[in-house]
Short mmCIF file of N, CA and C in Angstrom, two decimals:
data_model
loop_
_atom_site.label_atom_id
_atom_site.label_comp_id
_atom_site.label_asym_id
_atom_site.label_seq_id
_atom_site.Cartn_x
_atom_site.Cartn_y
_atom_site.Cartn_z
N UNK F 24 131.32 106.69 42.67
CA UNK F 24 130.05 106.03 42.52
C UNK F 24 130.12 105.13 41.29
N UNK F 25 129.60 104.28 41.70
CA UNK F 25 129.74 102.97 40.06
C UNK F 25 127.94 103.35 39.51
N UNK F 26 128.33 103.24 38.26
CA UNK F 26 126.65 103.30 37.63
C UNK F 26 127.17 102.79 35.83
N UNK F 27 126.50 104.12 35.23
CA UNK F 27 126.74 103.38 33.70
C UNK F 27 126.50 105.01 33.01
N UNK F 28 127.19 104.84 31.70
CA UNK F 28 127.41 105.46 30.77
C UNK F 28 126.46 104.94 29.98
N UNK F 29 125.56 106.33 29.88
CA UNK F 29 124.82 105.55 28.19
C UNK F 29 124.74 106.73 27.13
N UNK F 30 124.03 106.14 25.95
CA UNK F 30 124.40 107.32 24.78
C UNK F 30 123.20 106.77 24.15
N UNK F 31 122.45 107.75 23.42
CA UNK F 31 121.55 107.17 22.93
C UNK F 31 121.44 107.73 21.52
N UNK F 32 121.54 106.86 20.52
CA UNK F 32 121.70 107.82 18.96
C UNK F 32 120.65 107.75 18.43
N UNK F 33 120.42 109.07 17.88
CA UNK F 33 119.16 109.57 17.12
C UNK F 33 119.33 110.76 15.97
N UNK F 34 118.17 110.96 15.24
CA UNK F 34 117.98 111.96 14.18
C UNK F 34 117.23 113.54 14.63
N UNK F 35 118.02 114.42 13.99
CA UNK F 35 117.06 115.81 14.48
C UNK F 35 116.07 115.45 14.24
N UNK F 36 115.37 114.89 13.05
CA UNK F 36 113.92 115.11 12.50
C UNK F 36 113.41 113.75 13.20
N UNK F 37 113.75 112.93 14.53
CA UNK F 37 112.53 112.33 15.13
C UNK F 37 112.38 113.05 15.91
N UNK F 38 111.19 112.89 16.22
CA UNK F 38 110.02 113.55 17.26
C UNK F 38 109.36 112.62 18.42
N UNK F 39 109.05 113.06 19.44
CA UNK F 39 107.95 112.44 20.22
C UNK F 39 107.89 113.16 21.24
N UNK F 40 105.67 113.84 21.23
CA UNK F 40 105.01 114.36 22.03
C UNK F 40 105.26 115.57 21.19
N UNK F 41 105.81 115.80 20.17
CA UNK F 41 105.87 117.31 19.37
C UNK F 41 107.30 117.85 19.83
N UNK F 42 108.16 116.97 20.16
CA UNK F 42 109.44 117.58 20.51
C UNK F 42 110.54 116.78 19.87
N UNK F 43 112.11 116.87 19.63
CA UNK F 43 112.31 116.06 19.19
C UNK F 43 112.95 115.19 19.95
N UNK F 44 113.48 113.90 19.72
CA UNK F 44 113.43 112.87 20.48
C UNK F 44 114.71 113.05 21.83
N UNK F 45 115.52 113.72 20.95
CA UNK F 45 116.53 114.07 21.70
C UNK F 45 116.44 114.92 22.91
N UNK F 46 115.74 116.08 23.01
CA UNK F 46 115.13 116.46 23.46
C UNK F 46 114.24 115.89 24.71
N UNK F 47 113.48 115.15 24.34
CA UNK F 47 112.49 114.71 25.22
C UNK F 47 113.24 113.97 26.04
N UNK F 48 114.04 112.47 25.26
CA UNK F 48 115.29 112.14 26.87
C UNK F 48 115.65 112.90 27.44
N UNK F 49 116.26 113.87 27.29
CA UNK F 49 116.81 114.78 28.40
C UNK F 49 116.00 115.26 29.39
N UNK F 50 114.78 115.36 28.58
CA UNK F 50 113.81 116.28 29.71
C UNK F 50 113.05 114.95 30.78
N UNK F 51 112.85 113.76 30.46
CA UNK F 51 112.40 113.01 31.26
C UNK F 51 113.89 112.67 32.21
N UNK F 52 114.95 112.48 31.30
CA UNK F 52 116.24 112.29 32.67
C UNK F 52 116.25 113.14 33.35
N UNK F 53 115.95 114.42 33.43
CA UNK F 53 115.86 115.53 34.52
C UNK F 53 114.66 115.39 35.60
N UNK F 54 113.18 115.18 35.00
CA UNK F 54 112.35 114.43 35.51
C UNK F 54 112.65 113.66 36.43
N UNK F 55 113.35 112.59 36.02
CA UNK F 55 114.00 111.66 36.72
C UNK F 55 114.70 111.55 37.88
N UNK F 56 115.52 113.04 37.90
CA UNK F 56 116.31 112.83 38.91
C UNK F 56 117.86 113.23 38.55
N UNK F 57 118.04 112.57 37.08
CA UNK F 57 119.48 112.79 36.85
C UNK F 57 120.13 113.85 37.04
N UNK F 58 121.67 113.68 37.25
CA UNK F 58 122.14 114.56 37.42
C UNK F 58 122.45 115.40 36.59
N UNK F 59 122.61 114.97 34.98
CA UNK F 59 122.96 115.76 34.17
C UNK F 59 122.95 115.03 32.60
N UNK F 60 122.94 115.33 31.60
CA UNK F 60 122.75 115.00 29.95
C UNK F 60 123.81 115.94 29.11
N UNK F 61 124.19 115.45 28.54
CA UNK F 61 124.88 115.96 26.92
C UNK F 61 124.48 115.84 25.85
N UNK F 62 123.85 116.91 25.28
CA UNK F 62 123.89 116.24 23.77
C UNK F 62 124.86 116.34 22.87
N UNK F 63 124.82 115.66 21.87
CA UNK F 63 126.08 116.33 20.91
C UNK F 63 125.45 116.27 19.72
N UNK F 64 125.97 116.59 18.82
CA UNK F 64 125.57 117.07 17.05
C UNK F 64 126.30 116.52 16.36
N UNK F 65 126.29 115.50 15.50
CA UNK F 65 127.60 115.32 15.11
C UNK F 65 127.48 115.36 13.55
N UNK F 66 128.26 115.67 12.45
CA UNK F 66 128.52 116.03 11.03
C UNK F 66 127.93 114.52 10.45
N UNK F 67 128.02 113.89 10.46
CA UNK F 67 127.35 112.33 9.33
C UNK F 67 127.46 111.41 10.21
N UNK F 68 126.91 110.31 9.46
CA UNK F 68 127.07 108.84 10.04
C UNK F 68 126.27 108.07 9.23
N UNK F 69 125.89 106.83 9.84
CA UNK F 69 125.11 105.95 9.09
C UNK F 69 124.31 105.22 10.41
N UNK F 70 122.85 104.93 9.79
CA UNK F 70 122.60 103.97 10.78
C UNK F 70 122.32 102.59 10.44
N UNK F 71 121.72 101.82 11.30
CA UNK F 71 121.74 100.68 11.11
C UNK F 71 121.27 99.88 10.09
N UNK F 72 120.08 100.82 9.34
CA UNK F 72 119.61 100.36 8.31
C UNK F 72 120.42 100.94 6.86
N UNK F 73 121.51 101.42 7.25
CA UNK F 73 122.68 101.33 5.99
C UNK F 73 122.42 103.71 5.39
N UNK F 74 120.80 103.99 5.99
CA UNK F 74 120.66 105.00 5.41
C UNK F 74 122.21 105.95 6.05
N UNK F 75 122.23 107.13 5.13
CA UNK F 75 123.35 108.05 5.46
C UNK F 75 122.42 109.35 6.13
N UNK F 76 123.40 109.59 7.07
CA UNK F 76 123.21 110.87 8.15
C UNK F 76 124.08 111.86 8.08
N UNK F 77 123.40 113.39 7.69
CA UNK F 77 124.51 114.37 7.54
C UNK F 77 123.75 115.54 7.89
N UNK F 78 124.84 116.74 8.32
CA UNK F 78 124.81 117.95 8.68
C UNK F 78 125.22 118.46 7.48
N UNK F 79 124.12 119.35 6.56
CA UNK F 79 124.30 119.95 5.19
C UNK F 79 123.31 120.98 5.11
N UNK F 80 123.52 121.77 4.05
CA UNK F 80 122.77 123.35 4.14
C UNK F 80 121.25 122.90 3.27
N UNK F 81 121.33 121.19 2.92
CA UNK F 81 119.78 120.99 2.55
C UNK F 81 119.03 120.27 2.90
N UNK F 82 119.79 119.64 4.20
CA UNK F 82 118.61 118.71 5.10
C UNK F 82 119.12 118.21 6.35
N UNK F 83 119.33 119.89 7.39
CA UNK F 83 119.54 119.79 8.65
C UNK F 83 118.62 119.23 9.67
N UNK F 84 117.89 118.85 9.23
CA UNK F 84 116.57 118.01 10.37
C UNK F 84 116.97 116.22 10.41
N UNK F 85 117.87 115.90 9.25
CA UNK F 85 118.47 114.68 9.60
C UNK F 85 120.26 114.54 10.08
N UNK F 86 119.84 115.72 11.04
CA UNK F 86 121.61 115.76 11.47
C UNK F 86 121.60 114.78 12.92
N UNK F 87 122.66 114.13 12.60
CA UNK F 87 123.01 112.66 13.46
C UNK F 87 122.88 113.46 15.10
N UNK F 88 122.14 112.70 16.03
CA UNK F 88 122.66 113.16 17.73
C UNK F 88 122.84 112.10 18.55
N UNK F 89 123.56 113.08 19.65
CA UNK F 89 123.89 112.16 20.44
C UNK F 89 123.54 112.49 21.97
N UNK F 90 122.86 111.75 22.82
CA UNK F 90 122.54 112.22 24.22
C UNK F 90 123.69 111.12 25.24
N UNK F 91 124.61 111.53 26.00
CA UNK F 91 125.12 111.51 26.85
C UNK F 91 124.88 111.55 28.10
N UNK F 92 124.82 110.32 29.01
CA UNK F 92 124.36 110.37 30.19
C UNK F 92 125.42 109.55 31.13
N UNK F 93 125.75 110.07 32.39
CA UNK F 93 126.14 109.09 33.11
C UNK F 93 125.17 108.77 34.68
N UNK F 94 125.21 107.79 34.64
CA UNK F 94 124.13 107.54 35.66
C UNK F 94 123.74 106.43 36.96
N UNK F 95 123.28 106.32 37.79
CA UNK F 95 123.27 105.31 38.68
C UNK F 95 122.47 104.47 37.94
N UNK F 96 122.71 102.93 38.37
CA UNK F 96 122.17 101.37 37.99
C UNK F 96 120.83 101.77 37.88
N UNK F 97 120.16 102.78 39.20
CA UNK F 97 118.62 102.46 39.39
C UNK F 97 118.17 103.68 38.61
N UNK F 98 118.96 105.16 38.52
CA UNK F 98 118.45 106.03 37.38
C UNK F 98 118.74 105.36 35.72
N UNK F 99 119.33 104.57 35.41
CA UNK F 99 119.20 104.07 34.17
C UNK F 99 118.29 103.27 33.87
N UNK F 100 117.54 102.20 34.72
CA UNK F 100 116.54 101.83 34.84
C UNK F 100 115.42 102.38 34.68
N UNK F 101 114.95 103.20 35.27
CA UNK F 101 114.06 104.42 35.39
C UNK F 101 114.08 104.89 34.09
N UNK F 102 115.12 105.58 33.60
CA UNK F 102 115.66 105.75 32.42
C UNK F 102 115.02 105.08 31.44
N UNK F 103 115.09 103.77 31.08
CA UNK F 103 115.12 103.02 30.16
C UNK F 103 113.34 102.18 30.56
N UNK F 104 113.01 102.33 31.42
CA UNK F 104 111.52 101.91 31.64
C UNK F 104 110.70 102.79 30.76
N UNK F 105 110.64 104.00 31.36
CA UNK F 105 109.94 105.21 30.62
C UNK F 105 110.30 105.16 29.39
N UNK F 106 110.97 104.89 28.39
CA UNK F 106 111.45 104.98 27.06
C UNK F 106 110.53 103.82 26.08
N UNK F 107 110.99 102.93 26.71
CA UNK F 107 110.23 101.72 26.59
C UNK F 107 108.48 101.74 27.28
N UNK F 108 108.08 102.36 27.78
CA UNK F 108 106.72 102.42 28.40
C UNK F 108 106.13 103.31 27.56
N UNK F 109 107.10 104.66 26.64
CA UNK F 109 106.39 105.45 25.67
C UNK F 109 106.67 104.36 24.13
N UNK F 110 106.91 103.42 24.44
CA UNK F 110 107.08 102.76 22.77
C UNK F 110 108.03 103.27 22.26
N UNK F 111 109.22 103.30 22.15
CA UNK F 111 110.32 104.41 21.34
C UNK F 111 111.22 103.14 21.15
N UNK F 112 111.55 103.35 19.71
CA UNK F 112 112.85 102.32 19.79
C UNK F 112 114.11 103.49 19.39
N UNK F 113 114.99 103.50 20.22
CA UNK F 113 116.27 104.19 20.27
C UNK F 113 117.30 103.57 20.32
N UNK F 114 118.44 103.49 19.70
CA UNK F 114 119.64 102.93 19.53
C UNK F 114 120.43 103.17 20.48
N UNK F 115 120.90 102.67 21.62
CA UNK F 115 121.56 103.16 22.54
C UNK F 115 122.77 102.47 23.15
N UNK F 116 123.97 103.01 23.75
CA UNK F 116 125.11 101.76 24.29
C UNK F 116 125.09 101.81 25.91
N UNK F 117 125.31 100.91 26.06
CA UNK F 117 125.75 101.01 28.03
C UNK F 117 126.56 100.49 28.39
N UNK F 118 127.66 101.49 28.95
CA UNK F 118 128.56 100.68 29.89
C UNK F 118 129.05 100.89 31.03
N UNK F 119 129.30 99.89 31.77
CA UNK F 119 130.00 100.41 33.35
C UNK F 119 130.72 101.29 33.58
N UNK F 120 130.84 101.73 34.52
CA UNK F 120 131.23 103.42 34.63
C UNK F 120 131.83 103.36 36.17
N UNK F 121 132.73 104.18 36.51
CA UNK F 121 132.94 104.93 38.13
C UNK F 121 132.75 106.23 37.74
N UNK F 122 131.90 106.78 38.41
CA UNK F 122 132.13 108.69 37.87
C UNK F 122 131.78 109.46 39.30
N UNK F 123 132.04 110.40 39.87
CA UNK F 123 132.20 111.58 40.76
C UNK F 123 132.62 112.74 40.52
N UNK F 124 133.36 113.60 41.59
CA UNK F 124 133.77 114.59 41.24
C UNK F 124 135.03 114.64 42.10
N UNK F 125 136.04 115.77 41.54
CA UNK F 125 137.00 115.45 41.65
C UNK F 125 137.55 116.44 42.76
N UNK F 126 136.95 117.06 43.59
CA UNK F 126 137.11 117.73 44.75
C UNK F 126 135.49 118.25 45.09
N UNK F 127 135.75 118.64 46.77
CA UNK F 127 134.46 118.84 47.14
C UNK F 127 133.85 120.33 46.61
N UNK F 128 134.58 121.11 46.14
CA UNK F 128 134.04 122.30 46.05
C UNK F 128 133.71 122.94 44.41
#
């Protein structure tokens, strides 16, 4: 199946609807239809506005994430409507993809 890879980077400590952001994509991509999400956690980074992002024993609510999706043209759409229809600006990449599975069972 051809579709797209996307990733969407965010902070533990955003929120939206009382959940955190990371979080809530996943739960509307399931909503959605998708087949499936990853998140990941990852130790530091930086974002775009130069601030620093880290996993430390004094301010784990700004630990860097990452949501992982692979998806059809029209579930990324869907995807990315709703995101944009709740006002959210999220940093995210997309790219073309073939993905399936690798036997029937």
């Amino acid at each position: 199946m051809k579709g797209y890879f996307v990733t969407f980077f965010t902070q533990q400590n955003r929120e939206h609807e009382g959940i955190p952001l990371a979080t809530w994509i996943i739960e509307k991509a399931q909503k959605l239809g998708v087949g499936g999400a990853t998140l990941f956690s990852g130790k530091e980074g930086f974002g775009h506005d130069g601030r620093f992002h880290s996993e430390n024993l004094f301010d784990l609510e700004d630990t860097p994430l990452q949501v992982a999706i692979a998806l059809s043209a029209e579930e990324c759409d869907r995807l990315l409507d709703c995101i944009n229809k709740n006002n959210l600006r999220v940093f995210y990449t997309k790219s073309e993809i073939e993905f399936g599975f690798t036997s029937e069972s």
